[in-house]
Amino acid sequence: MAEFYLDLVGYVCPVPLMETKKKFQELAAGDVLVIETEHPRAVRNIMDWAWNEGTDVDVDETANGRWKIVLKK
Amino acid sequence: MKKISGTELGLFTAVFCLAGAAVLTGRGLTGGGVLLCGLGLGYILQRSRFCMASAYTDLLVFKDGSLFRALLIFILVCSVGFFFVGLKTGREGFVVALGWRTVLGGLLFGCGMVLAGGCAAGTIMRLGEGYILFIPVLIGMIIGSVLGAYHYSFWSGVQHLDPVFLPRLMGWGAALFLQVFILILLWVIIKKWEKQ
Amino acid sequence: MDIPYWGGAILLGMLNIGLFYWSGKPWGITTALAYWGAEGLKFFGFEPETWLFFRDNRLLSQSPGGYDPLFYGTLLNIGVFLGAFMGSVVHKEFRIRWPRRKKQYLAALLGGLLMGYGARLAGGCSVGALVGGTASFSLHGWLFGLVLIPGAWLGFKLSQKLFYS
């Protein structure tokens, strides 16, 4: 049960989802991945992917145009 | 000084555009509708996260066709609408010559939109969202566009077909039917392919 | 609240139809950009109005039911910019977004150059040629949409190799 952090601020598509997928693969069951991004489309991109995979996902807008996405493996 | 809220700023923008449209209409110009259409396009583009570059990369890299299928719907809706506008006014939209220049242009454009992270419309939209990164994209697009215009006489001399306007080839009804059929077929194929 | 992709597609389509009906031409972005650049060149003493591209376009705009690409295109681009600004401020998403690496500026400039040049070759961008062209029942739109596939793939490989490795 470890928590991993991925800072994707400043990147645009398709980098955010690519990095997310790569990092998520390294996680063990029960681990949590916290992602931060400022790219509005990346949020939808990552959420869509998580829903399709059946992954537990939570999103929160921490500041104007800045999101924190929490994925649970 | 009181801080302006986002809603107020948004309202101000809308009023600004409405006033602009009113001024244009008052001067007997037709640009008012265009400005308001642009405002709507930008708003919807931003709210729906629509992006042509991502439509292609999502499909090719992530095997996620949801945005590409939406792009097909976009083309489908426009096709039906343009059909009626064409019938009513006899107008042609964008019908231009095709050939090697279309192939090369598409390759360059496709390559460019992924490198830049958004297509031409996406660039203008993201500038409105406050992206610094898309300022060099816009500058590049202006320079590239001028360069392309400069080389236009060369490229229009390269072997190509004259514009192919489907209704002239097969009649309006058949053209619409064929186009809608192909678009729906593509939609279904992508949906099936995604699920594999 | 976000609009789903398909909903956005329908709304964008309806606005594009309205635009075609009111202004005479469907939605396009880059032709106006070529004019902006040409205005800049005029300032430095060049004569871009003698180029075939602008001569062709002038003829087009002077024909009956003509369409002035500079005037309409500029209004349209301003509209899209303000519309996106409105959408992001109203929904509290506006933010000055800085890129992460210096290299990204280079990728952006190169991508813009390729897009601008490619759009002039093909006769439109992804909105003008792929959507507008195809929906205008012109074959060039279909061809453009098809070659965007290898183009985008190439762009993806290039961006991986040059800018994100």
PDB file of C-alpha atoms in Angstrom, chain A residues 17-73:
ATOM      1  CA  LEU A  17      -2.031   9.531 -20.457  1.00  0.00           C
ATOM      2  CA  MET A  18       1.113   7.832 -21.734  1.00  0.00           C
ATOM      3  CA  GLU A  19       3.041   8.616 -18.564  1.00  0.00           C
ATOM      4  CA  THR A  20       0.043   7.634 -16.452  1.00  0.00           C
ATOM      5  CA  LYS A  21      -0.284   4.254 -18.133  1.00  0.00           C
ATOM      6  CA  LYS A  22       3.442   3.605 -17.839  1.00  0.00           C
ATOM      7  CA  LYS A  23       3.528   4.473 -14.149  1.00  0.00           C
ATOM      8  CA  PHE A  24       0.316   2.625 -13.371  1.00  0.00           C
ATOM      9  CA  GLN A  25       1.752  -0.601 -14.751  1.00  0.00           C
ATOM     10  CA  GLU A  26       4.578  -0.507 -12.203  1.00  0.00           C
ATOM     11  CA  LEU A  27       2.137  -0.286  -9.298  1.00  0.00           C
ATOM     12  CA  ALA A  28       1.232  -3.265  -7.112  1.00  0.00           C
ATOM     13  CA  ALA A  29      -2.366  -4.064  -6.162  1.00  0.00           C
ATOM     14  CA  GLY A  30      -3.645  -1.637  -3.541  1.00  0.00           C
ATOM     15  CA  ASP A  31      -1.167   1.103  -4.464  1.00  0.00           C
ATOM     16  CA  VAL A  32      -2.400   4.621  -5.117  1.00  0.00           C
ATOM     17  CA  LEU A  33      -1.250   6.943  -7.903  1.00  0.00           C
ATOM     18  CA  VAL A  34      -1.722  10.698  -7.515  1.00  0.00           C
ATOM     19  CA  ILE A  35      -1.464  12.746 -10.708  1.00  0.00           C
ATOM     20  CA  GLU A  36      -1.357  16.486 -11.097  1.00  0.00           C
ATOM     21  CA  THR A  37      -2.092  18.182 -14.405  1.00  0.00           C
ATOM     22  CA  GLU A  38      -3.127  21.536 -15.858  1.00  0.00           C
ATOM     23  CA  HIS A  39      -4.230  20.179 -19.228  1.00  0.00           C
ATOM     24  CA  PRO A  40      -8.050  20.097 -19.306  1.00  0.00           C
ATOM     25  CA  ARG A  41      -8.192  17.444 -21.988  1.00  0.00           C
ATOM     26  CA  ALA A  42      -5.786  15.181 -20.124  1.00  0.00           C
ATOM     27  CA  VAL A  43      -8.294  14.954 -17.280  1.00  0.00           C
ATOM     28  CA  ARG A  44     -10.997  13.595 -19.581  1.00  0.00           C
ATOM     29  CA  ASN A  45      -8.419  11.411 -21.335  1.00  0.00           C
ATOM     30  CA  ILE A  46      -7.203   9.809 -18.086  1.00  0.00           C
ATOM     31  CA  MET A  47     -10.738   9.457 -16.652  1.00  0.00           C
ATOM     32  CA  ASP A  48     -11.993   7.741 -19.822  1.00  0.00           C
ATOM     33  CA  TRP A  49      -9.103   5.333 -19.720  1.00  0.00           C
ATOM     34  CA  ALA A  50      -9.627   4.593 -16.027  1.00  0.00           C
ATOM     35  CA  TRP A  51     -13.339   3.959 -16.523  1.00  0.00           C
ATOM     36  CA  ASN A  52     -12.668   1.629 -19.434  1.00  0.00           C
ATOM     37  CA  GLU A  53     -10.188  -0.298 -17.300  1.00  0.00           C
ATOM     38  CA  GLY A  54     -12.566  -0.380 -14.377  1.00  0.00           C
ATOM     39  CA  THR A  55     -10.028   1.449 -12.188  1.00  0.00           C
ATOM     40  CA  ASP A  56     -11.116   3.327  -9.095  1.00  0.00           C
ATOM     41  CA  VAL A  57     -10.654   7.024  -9.948  1.00  0.00           C
ATOM     42  CA  ASP A  58     -11.271  10.317  -8.223  1.00  0.00           C
ATOM     43  CA  VAL A  59     -10.713  13.842  -9.551  1.00  0.00           C
ATOM     44  CA  ASP A  60     -10.480  17.132  -7.738  1.00  0.00           C
ATOM     45  CA  GLU A  61      -9.845  20.652  -9.032  1.00  0.00           C
ATOM     46  CA  THR A  62      -7.303  21.909  -6.514  1.00  0.00           C
ATOM     47  CA  ALA A  63      -6.980  25.390  -8.034  1.00  0.00           C
ATOM     48  CA  ASN A  64      -8.304  27.175 -11.126  1.00  0.00           C
ATOM     49  CA  GLY A  65      -7.408  24.888 -14.016  1.00  0.00           C
ATOM     50  CA  ARG A  66      -5.312  22.523 -11.956  1.00  0.00           C
ATOM     51  CA  TRP A  67      -6.477  19.012 -11.216  1.00  0.00           C
ATOM     52  CA  LYS A  68      -5.486  16.188  -8.921  1.00  0.00           C
ATOM     53  CA  ILE A  69      -6.449  12.730 -10.106  1.00  0.00           C
ATOM     54  CA  VAL A  70      -6.246   9.774  -7.729  1.00  0.00           C
ATOM     55  CA  LEU A  71      -6.097   6.290  -9.222  1.00  0.00           C
ATOM     56  CA  LYS A  72      -6.243   3.117  -7.160  1.00  0.00           C
ATOM     57  CA  LYS A  73      -4.925  -0.160  -8.439  1.00  0.00           C
TER      58      LYS A  73
END
